[in-house]
Coordinates of C-alpha atoms and ligand atoms in Angstrom, one line a residue:
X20 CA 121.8 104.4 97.0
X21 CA 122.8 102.7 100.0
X22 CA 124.2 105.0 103.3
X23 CA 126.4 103.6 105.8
X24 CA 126.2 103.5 109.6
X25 CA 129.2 106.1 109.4
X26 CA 127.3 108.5 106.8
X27 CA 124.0 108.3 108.7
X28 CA 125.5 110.2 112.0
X29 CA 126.5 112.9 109.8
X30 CA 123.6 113.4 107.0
X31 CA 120.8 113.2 109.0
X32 CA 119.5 116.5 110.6
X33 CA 116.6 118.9 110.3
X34 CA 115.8 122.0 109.3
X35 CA 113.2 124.8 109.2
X36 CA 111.2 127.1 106.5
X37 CA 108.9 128.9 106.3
X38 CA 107.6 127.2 103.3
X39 CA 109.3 124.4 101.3
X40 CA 108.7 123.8 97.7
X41 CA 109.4 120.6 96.4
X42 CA 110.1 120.2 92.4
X43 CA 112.5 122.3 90.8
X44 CA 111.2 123.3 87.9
X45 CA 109.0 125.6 86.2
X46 CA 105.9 125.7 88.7
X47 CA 108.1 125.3 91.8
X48 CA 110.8 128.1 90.8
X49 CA 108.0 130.3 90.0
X50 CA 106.8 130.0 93.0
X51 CA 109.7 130.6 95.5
X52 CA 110.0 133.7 92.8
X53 CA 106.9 135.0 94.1
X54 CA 107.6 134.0 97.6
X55 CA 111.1 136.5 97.9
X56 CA 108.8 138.8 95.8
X57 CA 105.7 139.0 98.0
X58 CA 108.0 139.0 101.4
X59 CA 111.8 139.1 100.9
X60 CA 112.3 137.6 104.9
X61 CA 110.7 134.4 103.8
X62 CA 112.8 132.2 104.4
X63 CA 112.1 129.6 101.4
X64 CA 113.7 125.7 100.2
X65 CA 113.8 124.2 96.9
X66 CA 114.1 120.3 96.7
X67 CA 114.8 118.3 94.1
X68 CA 114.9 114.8 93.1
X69 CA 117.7 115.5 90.4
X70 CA 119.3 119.1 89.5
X71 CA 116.8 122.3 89.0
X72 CA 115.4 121.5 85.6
X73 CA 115.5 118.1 85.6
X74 CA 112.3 117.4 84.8
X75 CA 110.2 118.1 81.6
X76 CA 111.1 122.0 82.2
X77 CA 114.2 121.7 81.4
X78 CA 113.5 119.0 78.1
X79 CA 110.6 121.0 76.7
X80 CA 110.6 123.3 73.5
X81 CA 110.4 126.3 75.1
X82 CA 107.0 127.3 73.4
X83 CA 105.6 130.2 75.3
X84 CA 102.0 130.2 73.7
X85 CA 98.8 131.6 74.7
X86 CA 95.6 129.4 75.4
X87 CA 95.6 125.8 76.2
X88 CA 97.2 122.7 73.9
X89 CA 93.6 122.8 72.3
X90 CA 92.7 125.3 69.6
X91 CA 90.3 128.1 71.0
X92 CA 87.2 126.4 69.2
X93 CA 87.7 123.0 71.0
X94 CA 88.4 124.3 74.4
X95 CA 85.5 126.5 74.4
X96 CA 83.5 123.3 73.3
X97 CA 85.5 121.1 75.9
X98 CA 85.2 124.1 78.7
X99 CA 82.8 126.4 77.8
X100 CA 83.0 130.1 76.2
X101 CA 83.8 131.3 79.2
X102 CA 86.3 129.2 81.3
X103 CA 87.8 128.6 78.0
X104 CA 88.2 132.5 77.9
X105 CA 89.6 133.0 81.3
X106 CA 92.0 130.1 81.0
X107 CA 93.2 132.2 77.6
X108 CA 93.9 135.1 80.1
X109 CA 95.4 133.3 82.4
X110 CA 98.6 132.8 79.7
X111 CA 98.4 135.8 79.1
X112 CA 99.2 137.1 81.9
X113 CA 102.5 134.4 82.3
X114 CA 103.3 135.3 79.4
X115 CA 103.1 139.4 80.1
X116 CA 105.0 138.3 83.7
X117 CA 107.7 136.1 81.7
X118 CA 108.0 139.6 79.6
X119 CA 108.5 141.9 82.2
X120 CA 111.9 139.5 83.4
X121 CA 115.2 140.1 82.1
X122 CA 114.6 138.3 79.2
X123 CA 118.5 137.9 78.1
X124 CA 118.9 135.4 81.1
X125 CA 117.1 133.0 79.4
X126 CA 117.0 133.7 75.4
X127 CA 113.4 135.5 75.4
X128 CA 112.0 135.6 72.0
X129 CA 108.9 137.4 70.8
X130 CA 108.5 136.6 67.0
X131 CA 104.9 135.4 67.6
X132 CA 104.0 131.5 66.9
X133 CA 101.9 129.6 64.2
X134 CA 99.5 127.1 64.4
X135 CA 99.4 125.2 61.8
X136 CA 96.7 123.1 60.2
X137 CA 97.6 119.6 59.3
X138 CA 94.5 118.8 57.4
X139 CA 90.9 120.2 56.5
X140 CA 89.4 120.0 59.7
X141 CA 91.5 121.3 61.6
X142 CA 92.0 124.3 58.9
X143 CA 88.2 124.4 59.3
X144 CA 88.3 124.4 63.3
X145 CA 91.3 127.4 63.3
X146 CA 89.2 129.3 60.6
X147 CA 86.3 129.2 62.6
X148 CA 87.1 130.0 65.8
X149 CA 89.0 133.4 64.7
X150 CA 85.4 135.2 65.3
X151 CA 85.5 133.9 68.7
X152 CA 89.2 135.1 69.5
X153 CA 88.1 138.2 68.1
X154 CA 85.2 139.0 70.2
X155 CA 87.6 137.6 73.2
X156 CA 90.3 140.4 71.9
X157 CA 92.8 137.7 71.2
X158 CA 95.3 138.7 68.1
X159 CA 95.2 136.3 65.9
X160 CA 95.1 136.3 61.8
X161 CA 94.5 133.7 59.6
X162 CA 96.8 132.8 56.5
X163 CA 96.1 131.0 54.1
X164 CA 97.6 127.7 52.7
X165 CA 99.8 129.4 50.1
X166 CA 101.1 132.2 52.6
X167 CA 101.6 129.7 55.0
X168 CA 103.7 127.8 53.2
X169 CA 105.6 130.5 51.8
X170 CA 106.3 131.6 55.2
X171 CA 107.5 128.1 55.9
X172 CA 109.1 127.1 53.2
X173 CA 106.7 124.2 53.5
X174 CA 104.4 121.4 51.8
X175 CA 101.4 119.7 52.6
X176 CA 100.4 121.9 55.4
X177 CA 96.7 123.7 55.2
X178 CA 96.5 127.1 56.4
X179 CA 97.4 128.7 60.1
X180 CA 96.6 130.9 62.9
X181 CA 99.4 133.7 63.1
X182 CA 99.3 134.5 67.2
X183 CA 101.4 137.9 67.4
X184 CA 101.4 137.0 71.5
X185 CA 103.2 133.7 70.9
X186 CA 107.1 133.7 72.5
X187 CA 109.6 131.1 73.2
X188 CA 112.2 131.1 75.7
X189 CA 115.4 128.9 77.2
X190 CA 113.2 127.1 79.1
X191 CA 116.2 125.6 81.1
X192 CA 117.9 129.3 81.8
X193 CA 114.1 130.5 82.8
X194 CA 114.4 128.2 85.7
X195 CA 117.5 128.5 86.4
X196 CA 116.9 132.5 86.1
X197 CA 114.0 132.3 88.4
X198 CA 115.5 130.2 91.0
X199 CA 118.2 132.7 91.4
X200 CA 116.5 135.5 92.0
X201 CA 114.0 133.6 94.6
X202 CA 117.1 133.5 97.5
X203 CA 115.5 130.3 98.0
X204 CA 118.3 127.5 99.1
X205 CA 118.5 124.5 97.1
X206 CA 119.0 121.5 97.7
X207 CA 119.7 119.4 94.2
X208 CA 119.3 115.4 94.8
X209 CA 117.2 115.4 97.5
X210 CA 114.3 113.2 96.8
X211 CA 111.4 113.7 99.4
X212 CA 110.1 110.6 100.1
X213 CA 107.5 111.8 102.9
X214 CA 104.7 114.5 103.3
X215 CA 102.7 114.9 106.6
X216 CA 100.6 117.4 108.8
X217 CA 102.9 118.0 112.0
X218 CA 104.2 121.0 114.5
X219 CA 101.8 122.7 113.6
X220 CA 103.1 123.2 109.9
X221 CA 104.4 120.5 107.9
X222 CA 107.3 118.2 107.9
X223 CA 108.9 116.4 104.8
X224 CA 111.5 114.1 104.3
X225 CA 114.5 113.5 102.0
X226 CA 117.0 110.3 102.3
X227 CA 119.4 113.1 104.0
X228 CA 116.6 115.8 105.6
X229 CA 114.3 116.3 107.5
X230 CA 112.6 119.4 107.3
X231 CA 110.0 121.5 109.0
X232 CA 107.9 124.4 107.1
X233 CA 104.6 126.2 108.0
X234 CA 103.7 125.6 104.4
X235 CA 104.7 123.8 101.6
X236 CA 103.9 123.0 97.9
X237 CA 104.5 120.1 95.7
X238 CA 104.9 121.0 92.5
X239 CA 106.3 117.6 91.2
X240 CA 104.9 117.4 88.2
X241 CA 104.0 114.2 86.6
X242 CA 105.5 112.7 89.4
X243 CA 103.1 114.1 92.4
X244 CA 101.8 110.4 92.8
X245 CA 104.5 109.3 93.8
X246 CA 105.1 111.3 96.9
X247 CA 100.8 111.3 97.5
X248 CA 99.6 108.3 95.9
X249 CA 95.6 108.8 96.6
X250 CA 96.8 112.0 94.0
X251 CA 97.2 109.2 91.2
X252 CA 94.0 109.9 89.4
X253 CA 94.8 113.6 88.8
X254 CA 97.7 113.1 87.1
X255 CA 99.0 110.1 84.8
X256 CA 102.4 110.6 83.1
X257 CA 102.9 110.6 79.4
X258 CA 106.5 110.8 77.3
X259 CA 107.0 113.4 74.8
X260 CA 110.4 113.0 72.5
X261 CA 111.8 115.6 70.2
X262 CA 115.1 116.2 68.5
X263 CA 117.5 118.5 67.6
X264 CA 119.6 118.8 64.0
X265 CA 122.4 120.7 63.1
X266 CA 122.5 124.0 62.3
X267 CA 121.0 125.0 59.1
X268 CA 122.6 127.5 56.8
X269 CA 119.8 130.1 56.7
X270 CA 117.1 130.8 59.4
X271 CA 113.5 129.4 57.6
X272 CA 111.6 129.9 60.6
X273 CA 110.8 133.1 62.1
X274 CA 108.3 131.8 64.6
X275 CA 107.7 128.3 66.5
X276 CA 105.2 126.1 65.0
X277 CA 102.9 124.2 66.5
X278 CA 100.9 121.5 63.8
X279 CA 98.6 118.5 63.5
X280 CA 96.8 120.0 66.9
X281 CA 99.7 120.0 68.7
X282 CA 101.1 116.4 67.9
X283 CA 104.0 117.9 66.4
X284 CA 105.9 121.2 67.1
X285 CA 109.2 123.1 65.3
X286 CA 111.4 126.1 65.9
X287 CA 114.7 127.4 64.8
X288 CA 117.8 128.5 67.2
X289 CA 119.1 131.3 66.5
X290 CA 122.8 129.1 65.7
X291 CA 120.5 127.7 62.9
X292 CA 119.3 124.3 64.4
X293 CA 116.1 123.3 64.4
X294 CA 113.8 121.5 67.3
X295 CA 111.5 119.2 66.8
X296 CA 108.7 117.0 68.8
X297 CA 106.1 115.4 68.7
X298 CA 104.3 112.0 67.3
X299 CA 103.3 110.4 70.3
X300 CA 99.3 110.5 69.1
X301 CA 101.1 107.5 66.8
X302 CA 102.4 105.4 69.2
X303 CA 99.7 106.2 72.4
X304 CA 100.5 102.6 73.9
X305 CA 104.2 103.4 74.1
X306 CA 104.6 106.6 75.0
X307 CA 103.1 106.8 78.2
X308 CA 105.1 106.0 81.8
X309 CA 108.3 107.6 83.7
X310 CA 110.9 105.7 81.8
X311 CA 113.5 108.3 80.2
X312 CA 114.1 106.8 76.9
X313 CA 113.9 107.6 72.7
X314 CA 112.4 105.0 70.6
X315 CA 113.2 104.6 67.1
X316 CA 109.9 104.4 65.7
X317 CA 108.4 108.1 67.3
X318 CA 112.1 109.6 66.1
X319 CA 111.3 108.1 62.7
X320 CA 108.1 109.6 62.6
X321 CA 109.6 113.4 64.0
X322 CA 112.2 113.1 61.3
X323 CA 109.6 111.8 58.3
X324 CA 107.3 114.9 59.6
X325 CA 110.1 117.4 59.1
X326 CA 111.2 116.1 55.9
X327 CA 107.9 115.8 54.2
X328 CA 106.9 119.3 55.3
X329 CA 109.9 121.3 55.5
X330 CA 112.0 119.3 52.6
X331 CA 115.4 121.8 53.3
X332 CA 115.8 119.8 56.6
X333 CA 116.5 116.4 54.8
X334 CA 120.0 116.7 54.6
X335 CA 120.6 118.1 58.3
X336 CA 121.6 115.4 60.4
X337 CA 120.1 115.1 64.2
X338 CA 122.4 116.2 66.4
X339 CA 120.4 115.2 69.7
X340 CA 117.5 113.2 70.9
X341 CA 115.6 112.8 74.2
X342 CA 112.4 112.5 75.8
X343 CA 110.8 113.8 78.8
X344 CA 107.6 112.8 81.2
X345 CA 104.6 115.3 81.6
X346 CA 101.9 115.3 83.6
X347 CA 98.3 115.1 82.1
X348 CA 95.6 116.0 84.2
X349 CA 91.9 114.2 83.6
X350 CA 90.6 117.6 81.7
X351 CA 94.0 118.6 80.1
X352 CA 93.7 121.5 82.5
X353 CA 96.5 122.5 85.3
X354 CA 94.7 120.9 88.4
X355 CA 96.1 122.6 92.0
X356 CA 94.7 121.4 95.6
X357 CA 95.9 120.5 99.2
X358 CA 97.2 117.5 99.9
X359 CA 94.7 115.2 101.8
X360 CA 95.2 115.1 105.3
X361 CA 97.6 118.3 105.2
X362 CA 96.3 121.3 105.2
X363 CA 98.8 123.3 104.6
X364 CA 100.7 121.9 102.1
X365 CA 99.4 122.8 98.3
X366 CA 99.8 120.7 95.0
X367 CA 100.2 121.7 91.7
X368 CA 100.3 119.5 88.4
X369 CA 99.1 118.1 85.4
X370 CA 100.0 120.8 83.2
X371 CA 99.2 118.5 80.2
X372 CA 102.2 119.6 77.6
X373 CA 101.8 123.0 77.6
X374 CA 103.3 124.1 81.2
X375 CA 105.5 126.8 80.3
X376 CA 102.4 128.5 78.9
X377 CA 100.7 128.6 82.3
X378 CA 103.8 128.1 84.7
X379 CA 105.3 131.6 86.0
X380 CA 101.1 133.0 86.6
X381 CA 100.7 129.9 88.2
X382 CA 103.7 130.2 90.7
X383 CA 102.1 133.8 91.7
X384 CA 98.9 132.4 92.1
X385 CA 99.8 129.3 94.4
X386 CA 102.2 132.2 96.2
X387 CA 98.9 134.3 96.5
X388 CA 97.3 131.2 97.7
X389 CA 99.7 130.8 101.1
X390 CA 99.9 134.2 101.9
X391 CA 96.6 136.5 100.9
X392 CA 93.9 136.5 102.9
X393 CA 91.3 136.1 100.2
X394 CA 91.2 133.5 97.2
X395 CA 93.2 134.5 95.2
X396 CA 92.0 135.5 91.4
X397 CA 91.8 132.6 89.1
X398 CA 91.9 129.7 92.5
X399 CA 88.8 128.6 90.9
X400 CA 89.6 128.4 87.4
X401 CA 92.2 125.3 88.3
X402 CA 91.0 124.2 92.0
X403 CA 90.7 120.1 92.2
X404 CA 86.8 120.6 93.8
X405 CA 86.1 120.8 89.8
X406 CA 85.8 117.1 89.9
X407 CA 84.2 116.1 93.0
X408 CA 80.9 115.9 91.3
X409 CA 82.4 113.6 88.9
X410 CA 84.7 110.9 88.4
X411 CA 87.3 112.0 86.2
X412 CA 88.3 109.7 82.7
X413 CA 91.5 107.8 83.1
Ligands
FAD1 C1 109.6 117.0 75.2 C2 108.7 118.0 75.8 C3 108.3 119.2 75.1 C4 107.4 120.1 75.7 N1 107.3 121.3 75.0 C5 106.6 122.3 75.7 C6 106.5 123.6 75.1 O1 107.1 123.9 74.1 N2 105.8 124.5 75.8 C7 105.1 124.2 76.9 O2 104.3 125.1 77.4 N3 105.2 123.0 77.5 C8 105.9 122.1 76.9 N4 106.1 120.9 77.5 C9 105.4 120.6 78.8 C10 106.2 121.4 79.9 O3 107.5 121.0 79.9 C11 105.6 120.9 81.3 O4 104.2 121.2 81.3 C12 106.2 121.7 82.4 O5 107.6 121.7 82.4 C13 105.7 121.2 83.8 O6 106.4 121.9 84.8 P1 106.4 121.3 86.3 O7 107.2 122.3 87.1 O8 105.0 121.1 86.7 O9 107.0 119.9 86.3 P2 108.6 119.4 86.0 O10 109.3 120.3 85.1 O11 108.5 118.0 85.6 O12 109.2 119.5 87.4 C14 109.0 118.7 88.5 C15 110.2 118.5 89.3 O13 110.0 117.8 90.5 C16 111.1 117.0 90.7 N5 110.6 115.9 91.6 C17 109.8 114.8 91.3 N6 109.6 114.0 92.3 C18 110.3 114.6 93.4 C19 110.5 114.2 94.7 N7 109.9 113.1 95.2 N8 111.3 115.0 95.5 C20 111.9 116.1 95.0 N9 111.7 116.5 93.7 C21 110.9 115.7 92.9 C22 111.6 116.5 89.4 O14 112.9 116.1 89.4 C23 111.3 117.7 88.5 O15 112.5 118.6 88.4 C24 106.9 119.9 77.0 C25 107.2 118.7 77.7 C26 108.1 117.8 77.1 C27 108.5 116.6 77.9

């Protein structure tokens, strides 16, 4: 967009904050949450390149699940019993905080979730890691093939972890929901195109803005490189597309379902229609980039997925598509920092598909971050220093 010589004298101007948040969605509305809730006189910005939501938090399936994307048995082999343990917390505790908000702003549900296996291994992996979510006092039971499909209403699926903990919500409204109770101002379409160390604070600036904060935090998702490029290695963006039919006549699925270790995902509306994602792991070459866009061979795939395992779907026609960019980090864990050469201005990002399960803990935690005097609990867990004695994989 081009700005005339007559515009300019009028747009141009700056203002002050104490701490600016840039990225209007899930991690960045969470966080100017727990900014009003920590210190109500904050005064606190919101920018965003498009409208609050824009991004994949406001294209996702609204999945609320515990853990990472991984089943417990591979990230405790990818992370350690441990880390993999504490990361499990972690969502727990968004989770618990997503809970205790007025859950009718933004269609909180609580009928548990399934993971589903899409072949023996992973029915193996599931079955065998229900000892270890056991001694970690996560609730989890394991179904069998025939009670998972009956459950379904299903074929050709193995058998399943029932998660009593797992949730979905609006995640569109949640935003929305959280940014209005933060006080925070907004300011929708405002791209920031520049981050730097200055006065003593920070100053950022939009095609219209300039503005001045003591603090800020960038929680731009996938898109974090392209505001700090020497970020670029953290993060790398990857498309996910899903659909959505029209309503079916009966409700088939009490709970989301997450199959085929992740790769594709269901749940029902409550108006009867169902979601469904997935298929990228099929098309890796394509899917991958910031280009907004639905191809017809990952749709084919979605719909051929839902028909051959829920056959009561055939006959619903798809009502919607879409796709959406998220950001995977190196590890496929949430990776937050400062930004080099400003010290007071946080990132957070790469939240690898499976944000909403981490997002509202991790708006407290970078709030904690700016304001208490000691690390906060959990820093650790998802601080950048993780790979400074290695080179991360691409
Ligand atoms: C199709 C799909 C399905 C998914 N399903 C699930 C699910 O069911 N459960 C789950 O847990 N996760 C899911 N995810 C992942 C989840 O959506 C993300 O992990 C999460 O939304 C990331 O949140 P974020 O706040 O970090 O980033 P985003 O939501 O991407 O927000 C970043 C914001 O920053 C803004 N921005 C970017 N650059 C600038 C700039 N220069 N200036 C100002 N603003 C800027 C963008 O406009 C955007 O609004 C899914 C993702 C997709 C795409």
């Amino acid at each position: 967009m081009t700005v005339s010589i007559w515009q300019q004298a009028h747009r141009r101007r700056t203002v002050a904050y104490d701490v600016v948040v840039v990225g209007g969605g899930i991690v960045g509305c969470a966080t100017a949450f727990w900014l009003h809730r920590h210190d109500p006189s904050l005064g606190v910005a919101i920018l965003d390149a498009g409208a609050l939501g824009s991004g994949a938090s406001g294209r996702n399936a609204g999945f609320v699940l515990l853990g990472t994307h991984k089943d417990y048995l591979t990230a405790i082999h990818d992370y350690g019993e441990r880390t993999a343990h504490r990361l499990w917390q972690f969502t727990r505790e968004n989770r618990r905080l997503i809970a205790e908000l007025n859950g009718d702003a933004f269609g909180w549900r609580e009928q548990g979730s399934l993971t589903v296996a899409g072949d023996k291994d992973e029915d193996d992996r599931l079955r065998r890691a229900l000892p270890y979510m056991r001694a970690a006092g996560i609730p989890a039971v394991y179904l069998g093939p025939s009670e998972t499909m009956e459950r379904l209403r299903a074929r050709g699926f193995r058998g399943s972890l029932y998660c009593t903990s797992g949730a979905a919500v609006d995640p569109l409204r949640l935003v929305r929901h959280l940014a209005s109770q933060s006080a925070a101002d907004v300011y929708t379409y405002h791209r920031v195109t520049d981050v730097a160390s200055g006065e003593g604070g920070v100053s950022l600036k939009t095609e219209r803005l300039n503005l001045r904060a003591d603090s800020a935090v960038l929680a731009t998702g996938a898109y974090l490189p392209r505001i700090v490029p020497s970020l670029q290695r953290f993060v790398r963006p990857v498309r996910a597309q899903m659909l959505a039919t029209h309503p079916a006549p009966d409700q088939f699925l009490a709970s989301p379902v997450y199959s085929h270790d992740g790769y594709f995902y269901v749940r029902q509306l409550e108006n009867g229609a169902i979601l469904a994602g997935g298929g990228r792991h099929r098309h890796r070459e394509t899917e991958v980039g910031y280009e907004d866009a639905t191809t017809p061979a990952v749709q084919a795939d979605i719909e051929r997925y839902l028909h051959t395992h829920f056959p009561w779907t055939t006959n619903l026609r798809v009502e919607s598509r879409w796709s959406g960019t998220m950001g995977f980090s190196p590890d496929h864990r949430p990776i937050i920092g400062t930004v080099p050469g400003c010290s007071d201005c946080l990132f957070a990002t790469g939240f690898t598909g499976h944000g909403m399960g981490f997002g509202v803990r991790m708006g407290q935690l970078l709030a904690d971050s700016l304001y208490l005097e000691e690390q906060p609990n959990a820093y650790d867990l998802f601080h950048v220093s993780r790979f400074e004695s290695r080179s991360p994989a691409a």
